[in-house]
PDB file of C-alpha atoms in Angstrom:
ATOM      1  CA  LEU A   1     -12.466 -21.149  -1.402  1.00 52.00           C
ATOM      2  CA  PHE A   2     -11.217 -17.702  -0.524  1.00 81.00           C
ATOM      3  CA  VAL A   3     -15.472 -16.359  -1.511  1.00 88.00           C
ATOM      4  CA  ALA A   4     -16.037 -19.068   0.858  1.00 91.00           C
ATOM      5  CA  ALA A   5     -13.626 -18.497   3.701  1.00 92.00           C
ATOM      6  CA  ALA A   6     -14.643 -14.382   2.895  1.00 92.00           C
ATOM      7  CA  ALA A   7     -18.567 -15.207   3.756  1.00 94.00           C
ATOM      8  CA  MET A   8     -17.573 -17.369   6.875  1.00 94.00           C
ATOM      9  CA  LEU A   9     -15.411 -13.891   8.247  1.00 94.00           C
ATOM     10  CA  LEU A  10     -18.368 -11.539   7.044  1.00 96.00           C
ATOM     11  CA  GLU A  11     -20.844 -13.564   9.400  1.00 95.00           C
ATOM     12  CA  HIS A  12     -18.357 -14.043  12.565  1.00 95.00           C
ATOM     13  CA  PHE A  13     -17.027 -10.272  12.010  1.00 96.00           C
ATOM     14  CA  THR A  14     -20.927  -9.194  12.231  1.00 96.00           C
ATOM     15  CA  GLY A  15     -22.021 -11.063  15.453  1.00 95.00           C
ATOM     16  CA  ALA A  16     -18.593  -9.736  16.895  1.00 95.00           C
ATOM     17  CA  LEU A  17     -19.505  -6.014  16.054  1.00 96.00           C
ATOM     18  CA  GLU A  18     -23.220  -6.576  16.880  1.00 95.00           C
ATOM     19  CA  SER A  19     -22.112  -7.263  21.255  1.00 94.00           C
ATOM     20  CA  TYR A  20     -19.072  -4.590  20.597  1.00 95.00           C
ATOM     21  CA  PRO A  21     -20.338  -2.034  17.710  1.00 94.00           C
ATOM     22  CA  LYS A  22     -16.968  -0.141  17.807  1.00 92.00           C
ATOM     23  CA  TYR A  23     -14.145  -2.853  17.726  1.00 94.00           C
ATOM     24  CA  GLY A  24     -11.858  -1.911  15.576  1.00 95.00           C
ATOM     25  CA  PRO A  25      -9.856  -5.216  14.365  1.00 95.00           C
ATOM     26  CA  ALA A  26     -14.009  -6.233  13.790  1.00 96.00           C
ATOM     27  CA  LEU A  27     -14.693  -3.167  11.554  1.00 97.00           C
ATOM     28  CA  LEU A  28     -11.336  -3.413   9.634  1.00 96.00           C
ATOM     29  CA  GLY A  29     -12.043  -7.948   9.412  1.00 96.00           C
ATOM     30  CA  ARG A  30     -15.623  -7.720   7.966  1.00 97.00           C
ATOM     31  CA  GLY A  31     -14.451  -4.167   5.936  1.00 97.00           C
ATOM     32  CA  LEU A  32     -11.775  -6.811   4.541  1.00 95.00           C
ATOM     33  CA  SER A  33     -14.552  -9.419   4.165  1.00 96.00           C
ATOM     34  CA  ARG A  34     -16.857  -7.205   1.646  1.00 97.00           C
ATOM     35  CA  ASP A  35     -14.531  -5.739  -0.211  1.00 96.00           C
ATOM     36  CA  ARG A  36     -13.678  -9.277  -1.119  1.00 95.00           C
ATOM     37  CA  LEU A  37     -17.047 -10.228  -1.431  1.00 96.00           C
ATOM     38  CA  GLY A  38     -17.560  -7.788  -4.123  1.00 96.00           C
ATOM     39  CA  ASP A  39     -18.757  -4.675  -1.812  1.00 97.00           C
ATOM     40  CA  PRO A  40     -16.047  -1.897  -1.630  1.00 98.00           C
ATOM     41  CA  TYR A  41     -18.156   0.939  -0.393  1.00 98.00           C
ATOM     42  CA  GLY A  42     -19.372  -1.441   2.471  1.00 98.00           C
ATOM     43  CA  ALA A  43     -16.101  -1.706   3.163  1.00 98.00           C
ATOM     44  CA  LEU A  44     -15.407   1.531   3.144  1.00 98.00           C
ATOM     45  CA  ALA A  45     -18.158   2.464   5.631  1.00 98.00           C
ATOM     46  CA  ASP A  46     -16.769  -0.297   8.182  1.00 98.00           C
ATOM     47  CA  TYR A  47     -13.234   1.250   7.456  1.00 98.00           C
ATOM     48  CA  ASP A  48     -14.961   5.174   8.245  1.00 98.00           C
ATOM     49  CA  ALA A  49     -16.097   3.429  11.243  1.00 98.00           C
ATOM     50  CA  ALA A  50     -12.747   2.084  12.478  1.00 97.00           C
ATOM     51  CA  VAL A  51     -10.802   4.916  11.602  1.00 98.00           C
ATOM     52  CA  GLU A  52     -13.722   7.158  13.586  1.00 97.00           C
ATOM     53  CA  GLN A  53     -13.130   4.968  16.522  1.00 95.00           C
ATOM     54  CA  ASP A  54      -9.006   5.458  16.943  1.00 96.00           C
ATOM     55  CA  ALA A  55      -7.774   7.577  13.429  1.00 96.00           C
ATOM     56  CA  GLY A  56      -4.154   6.953  15.404  1.00 97.00           C
ATOM     57  CA  ILE A  57      -3.748   3.546  14.452  1.00 97.00           C
ATOM     58  CA  ALA A  58      -1.375   3.761  10.773  1.00 97.00           C
ATOM     59  CA  GLU A  59      -3.410  -0.051   9.334  1.00 97.00           C
ATOM     60  CA  ARG A  60      -6.551   1.848   9.606  1.00 97.00           C
ATOM     61  CA  ARG A  61      -5.331   4.820   7.598  1.00 98.00           C
ATOM     62  CA  TYR A  62      -3.514   2.240   5.367  1.00 98.00           C
ATOM     63  CA  SER A  63      -6.513   0.161   4.617  1.00 97.00           C
ATOM     64  CA  ARG A  64      -9.073   3.036   4.344  1.00 98.00           C
ATOM     65  CA  GLY A  65      -6.643   4.946   1.841  1.00 98.00           C
ATOM     66  CA  VAL A  66      -5.968   1.767  -0.372  1.00 98.00           C
ATOM     67  CA  LEU A  67      -9.074   1.713  -1.082  1.00 98.00           C
ATOM     68  CA  ARG A  68     -10.267   5.084  -1.299  1.00 98.00           C
ATOM     69  CA  ALA A  69      -7.437   4.905  -4.183  1.00 97.00           C
ATOM     70  CA  ARG A  70      -9.279   2.025  -6.254  1.00 97.00           C
ATOM     71  CA  LEU A  71     -12.461   4.081  -5.732  1.00 97.00           C
ATOM     72  CA  GLY A  72     -10.575   7.054  -7.435  1.00 97.00           C
ATOM     73  CA  ARG A  73     -10.843   8.854  -4.442  1.00 98.00           C
ATOM     74  CA  ASN A  74      -7.285  10.190  -5.077  1.00 98.00           C
ATOM     75  CA  ARG A  75      -7.277  13.401  -2.404  1.00 98.00           C
ATOM     76  CA  GLU A  76      -8.854  11.206   0.506  1.00 98.00           C
ATOM     77  CA  ALA A  77      -6.736   8.808  -0.640  1.00 98.00           C
ATOM     78  CA  ARG A  78      -3.199  10.581   0.011  1.00 98.00           C
ATOM     79  CA  GLU A  79      -4.633  11.827   3.385  1.00 98.00           C
ATOM     80  CA  ASP A  80      -5.203   8.556   4.449  1.00 98.00           C
ATOM     81  CA  LEU A  81      -1.698   7.070   3.087  1.00 98.00           C
ATOM     82  CA  ASP A  82       0.302  10.451   4.440  1.00 98.00           C
ATOM     83  CA  ALA A  83      -1.340   9.541   7.610  1.00 98.00           C
ATOM     84  CA  ALA A  84      -0.401   6.132   7.935  1.00 98.00           C
ATOM     85  CA  ILE A  85       3.267   6.904   7.179  1.00 98.00           C
ATOM     86  CA  ALA A  86       3.185   9.387   9.517  1.00 98.00           C
ATOM     87  CA  LEU A  87       2.368   7.194  12.107  1.00 98.00           C
ATOM     88  CA  ASP A  88       4.534   4.063  10.801  1.00 98.00           C
ATOM     89  CA  PRO A  89       7.418   5.485   8.579  1.00 98.00           C
ATOM     90  CA  ARG A  90       8.631   2.049   8.404  1.00 97.00           C
ATOM     91  CA  ASP A  91       5.492   0.464   6.531  1.00 98.00           C
ATOM     92  CA  VAL A  92       6.730  -0.455   2.830  1.00 98.00           C
ATOM     93  CA  ASP A  93       3.721  -1.053   1.793  1.00 98.00           C
ATOM     94  CA  ALA A  94       1.839   2.752   2.604  1.00 98.00           C
ATOM     95  CA  TRP A  95       4.800   4.075   0.932  1.00 98.00           C
ATOM     96  CA  VAL A  96       4.654   1.860  -2.192  1.00 98.00           C
ATOM     97  CA  HIS A  97       1.040   2.490  -2.298  1.00 98.00           C
ATOM     98  CA  ARG A  98       1.481   6.118  -2.249  1.00 98.00           C
ATOM     99  CA  GLY A  99       4.145   6.209  -5.230  1.00 98.00           C
ATOM    100  CA  ALA A 100       1.683   4.497  -7.200  1.00 98.00           C
ATOM    101  CA  LEU A 101      -1.217   6.787  -6.254  1.00 97.00           C
ATOM    102  CA  SER A 102       1.436  10.015  -7.285  1.00 97.00           C
ATOM    103  CA  ALA A 103       1.847   8.100 -10.192  1.00 97.00           C
ATOM    104  CA  VAL A 104      -1.527   8.149 -11.285  1.00 95.00           C
ATOM    105  CA  GLU A 105      -1.978  11.648 -10.900  1.00 96.00           C
ATOM    106  CA  GLY A 106       0.878  12.278 -13.281  1.00 95.00           C
ATOM    107  CA  ASP A 107       3.628  12.928 -10.766  1.00 97.00           C
ATOM    108  CA  VAL A 108       6.661  10.460 -11.807  1.00 96.00           C
ATOM    109  CA  ALA A 109       8.973  12.513  -9.643  1.00 97.00           C
ATOM    110  CA  GLY A 110       6.877  12.010  -6.710  1.00 98.00           C
ATOM    111  CA  ALA A 111       6.223   7.897  -7.221  1.00 98.00           C
ATOM    112  CA  VAL A 112      10.277   7.531  -7.690  1.00 98.00           C
ATOM    113  CA  ARG A 113      10.776   9.450  -4.048  1.00 98.00           C
ATOM    114  CA  ASP A 114       8.240   7.038  -2.657  1.00 98.00           C
ATOM    115  CA  PHE A 115       9.636   3.933  -3.911  1.00 98.00           C
ATOM    116  CA  ASP A 116      13.263   4.510  -3.660  1.00 98.00           C
ATOM    117  CA  ARG A 117      11.881   5.080   0.322  1.00 98.00           C
ATOM    118  CA  ALA A 118      10.230   1.625   0.510  1.00 98.00           C
ATOM    119  CA  VAL A 119      12.876   0.034  -1.511  1.00 97.00           C
ATOM    120  CA  GLU A 120      14.953   1.825   1.271  1.00 97.00           C
ATOM    121  CA  ILE A 121      13.259   0.409   3.785  1.00 98.00           C
ATOM    122  CA  GLU A 122      13.310  -3.052   2.969  1.00 97.00           C
ATOM    123  CA  PRO A 123      15.611  -3.972  -0.392  1.00 95.00           C
ATOM    124  CA  GLY A 124      14.709  -7.073  -0.384  1.00 93.00           C
ATOM    125  CA  ASP A 125      10.918  -6.256  -1.326  1.00 96.00           C
ATOM    126  CA  VAL A 126      10.660  -7.535  -4.870  1.00 95.00           C
ATOM    127  CA  ARG A 127       7.316  -5.420  -5.248  1.00 96.00           C
ATOM    128  CA  ALA A 128       8.975  -2.354  -4.122  1.00 97.00           C
ATOM    129  CA  ARG A 129      11.926  -2.857  -6.278  1.00 97.00           C
ATOM    130  CA  GLY A 130       9.883  -3.553  -9.415  1.00 97.00           C
ATOM    131  CA  CYS A 131       7.711  -0.635  -9.002  1.00 97.00           C
ATOM    132  CA  LEU A 132      10.285   1.656  -8.733  1.00 98.00           C
ATOM    133  CA  GLU A 133      12.490   0.361 -12.154  1.00 97.00           C
ATOM    134  CA  ASP A 134       8.996   0.592 -13.729  1.00 97.00           C
ATOM    135  CA  ALA A 135       8.755   4.758 -12.656  1.00 97.00           C
ATOM    136  CA  LEU A 136      11.961   5.139 -13.010  1.00 98.00           C
ATOM    137  CA  GLU A 137      11.602   3.626 -16.983  1.00 97.00           C
ATOM    138  CA  VAL A 138       8.769   6.284 -17.298  1.00 97.00           C
ATOM    139  CA  ALA A 139      10.945   9.432 -16.083  1.00 97.00           C
ATOM    140  CA  VAL A 140      14.023   8.021 -18.019  1.00 97.00           C
ATOM    141  CA  GLU A 141      11.652   8.244 -21.387  1.00 96.00           C
ATOM    142  CA  ALA A 142       9.433  11.656 -19.828  1.00 94.00           C
ATOM    143  CA  SER A 143      12.625  13.858 -18.683  1.00 94.00           C
ATOM    144  CA  THR A 144      15.066  15.956 -20.677  1.00 96.00           C
ATOM    145  CA  GLU A 145      18.604  16.733 -19.469  1.00 96.00           C
ATOM    146  CA  PRO A 146      20.141  16.381 -17.001  1.00 96.00           C
ATOM    147  CA  ASP A 147      17.351  14.655 -15.303  1.00 96.00           C
ATOM    148  CA  ARG A 148      17.395  11.713 -17.920  1.00 97.00           C
ATOM    149  CA  SER A 149      20.618  10.510 -17.549  1.00 97.00           C
ATOM    150  CA  ALA A 150      20.043  10.980 -13.479  1.00 97.00           C
ATOM    151  CA  TYR A 151      16.975   8.873 -13.830  1.00 97.00           C
ATOM    152  CA  ALA A 152      18.706   6.437 -15.751  1.00 97.00           C
ATOM    153  CA  ALA A 153      22.189   5.973 -13.335  1.00 97.00           C
ATOM    154  CA  HIS A 154      19.460   5.336 -10.858  1.00 97.00           C
ATOM    155  CA  LEU A 155      17.854   2.785 -12.911  1.00 97.00           C
ATOM    156  CA  ARG A 156      21.273   1.151 -13.474  1.00 97.00           C
ATOM    157  CA  ASP A 157      21.946   1.255  -9.675  1.00 96.00           C
ATOM    158  CA  VAL A 158      18.427  -0.337  -8.850  1.00 95.00           C
ATOM    159  CA  ARG A 159      19.139  -2.992 -11.292  1.00 93.00           C
ATOM    160  CA  HIS A 160      22.670  -4.013 -10.474  1.00 90.00           C
ATOM    161  CA  PRO A 161      22.702  -3.435  -5.938  1.00 80.00           C
ATOM    162  CA  ARG A 162      26.027  -3.873  -4.414  1.00 74.00           C
ATOM    163  CA  PRO A 163      25.832  -6.832  -2.371  1.00 69.00           C
ATOM    164  CA  ALA A 164      24.042  -5.098   1.036  1.00 60.00           C
ATOM    165  CA  ALA A 165      26.356  -5.828   4.124  1.00 59.00           C
ATOM    166  CA  PRO A 166      24.882  -8.939   6.336  1.00 58.00           C
ATOM    167  CA  SER A 167      22.149  -7.744   9.009  1.00 49.00           C
ATOM    168  CA  ALA A 168      23.352  -8.187  12.838  1.00 47.00           C
ATOM    169  CA  ALA A 169      19.709  -9.372  13.728  1.00 41.00           C
ATOM    170  CA  PRO A 170      17.705 -11.422  12.301  1.00 38.00           C
ATOM    171  CA  THR A 171      13.940  -9.204  10.836  1.00 36.00           C
ATOM    172  CA  ARG A 172      10.718 -11.090  12.002  1.00 31.00           C
ATOM    173  CA  ILE A 173       8.512 -11.420   9.571  1.00 29.00           C
ATOM    174  CA  GLU A 174       4.602 -11.636  10.612  1.00 32.00           C
ATOM    175  CA  VAL A 175       1.846 -11.562   7.904  1.00 28.00           C
ATOM    176  CA  ALA A 176      -1.131  -9.312   9.026  1.00 34.00           C
ATOM    177  CA  PRO A 177      -4.856 -10.781   9.045  1.00 32.00           C
ATOM    178  CA  TRP A 178      -6.197  -8.618   5.957  1.00 29.00           C
ATOM    179  CA  LEU A 179      -4.768  -8.569   2.238  1.00 28.00           C
ATOM    180  CA  ALA A 180      -4.070  -5.146   0.607  1.00 29.00           C
ATOM    181  CA  TRP A 181      -5.252  -4.351  -2.808  1.00 26.00           C
ATOM    182  CA  SER A 182      -4.244  -1.612  -5.334  1.00 27.00           C
ATOM    183  CA  ILE A 183      -3.921  -1.004  -9.124  1.00 25.00           C
ATOM    184  CA  ALA A 184      -1.527   1.523 -10.225  1.00 29.00           C
ATOM    185  CA  ALA A 185      -1.184   3.088 -14.164  1.00 28.00           C
ATOM    186  CA  LEU A 186       2.236   5.009 -14.393  1.00 29.00           C
ATOM    187  CA  GLY A 187       1.709   6.965 -17.478  1.00 31.00           C
ATOM    188  CA  ALA A 188       4.274   9.604 -19.169  1.00 28.00           C
ATOM    189  CA  ALA A 189       4.316  11.279 -22.569  1.00 25.00           C
ATOM    190  CA  SER A 190       5.753   8.156 -24.198  1.00 24.00           C
ATOM    191  CA  ALA A 191       5.515   5.487 -22.086  1.00 25.00           C
ATOM    192  CA  ALA A 192       2.985   3.983 -20.045  1.00 24.00           C
ATOM    193  CA  THR A 193       3.880   1.227 -17.315  1.00 24.00           C
ATOM    194  CA  LEU A 194       0.776  -0.757 -15.347  1.00 24.00           C
ATOM    195  CA  VAL A 195       1.891  -1.739 -12.018  1.00 28.00           C
ATOM    196  CA  LEU A 196      -0.410  -4.320 -10.532  1.00 25.00           C
ATOM    197  CA  LEU A 197      -0.165  -4.149  -6.526  1.00 29.00           C
ATOM    198  CA  GLY A 198      -1.977  -7.528  -4.995  1.00 32.00           C
ATOM    199  CA  PRO A 199      -3.851  -9.254  -3.740  1.00 30.00           C
ATOM    200  CA  ALA A 200      -0.938 -10.202  -1.623  1.00 29.00           C
ATOM    201  CA  TYR A 201      -0.939 -10.874   1.992  1.00 28.00           C
ATOM    202  CA  ARG A 202       1.118  -7.691   3.422  1.00 40.00           C
ATOM    203  CA  LEU A 203       4.268  -8.419   5.163  1.00 28.00           C
ATOM    204  CA  VAL A 204       4.885  -6.472   8.768  1.00 27.00           C
ATOM    205  CA  ARG A 205       8.776  -5.826   9.056  1.00 26.00           C
ATOM    206  CA  ARG A 206       8.739  -5.205  13.252  1.00 23.00           C
TER     207      ARG A 206
END
């Protein structure tokens, strides 16, 4: 059913682009459809075109960064995720995916920092908190004192957080029209953790 929907959307976005070849949302939507239908390089071409049309939109840099990471183009993926975070510093997904990328590259400390920031922005994000726990477990195994004790204490705090004060204003949640995809492996000298990110709808909190 989802594949059929993706094929229908691909046809729809392609038709829109015949009339408006540089319409960014259609490029982004067709890219997602192509990716879902097993054409990541076609998707990347659409994301490239969307970024070329306007590189100052965080979602475009984010989407391309996630796909580049999946394709093993880590340096370029980091450039896009750095840009996405600079454009929208409260995008939890961008922090999580950049943290996952750091983990893949063996920078566990960098992964912890980014996952920490994601949890700080949205304490209730289960995925971000799970990624942070996984990264901290790896950091505890891979580190020596005094860092090991510090990571272990941080892990205890994450697992047993203090109750947060109620928010004065409710948060409005919107579901973006595309999916976030990534897979990242956390590894260290004596431990390895696999973090699977998606498929799941992005929850964009305004």
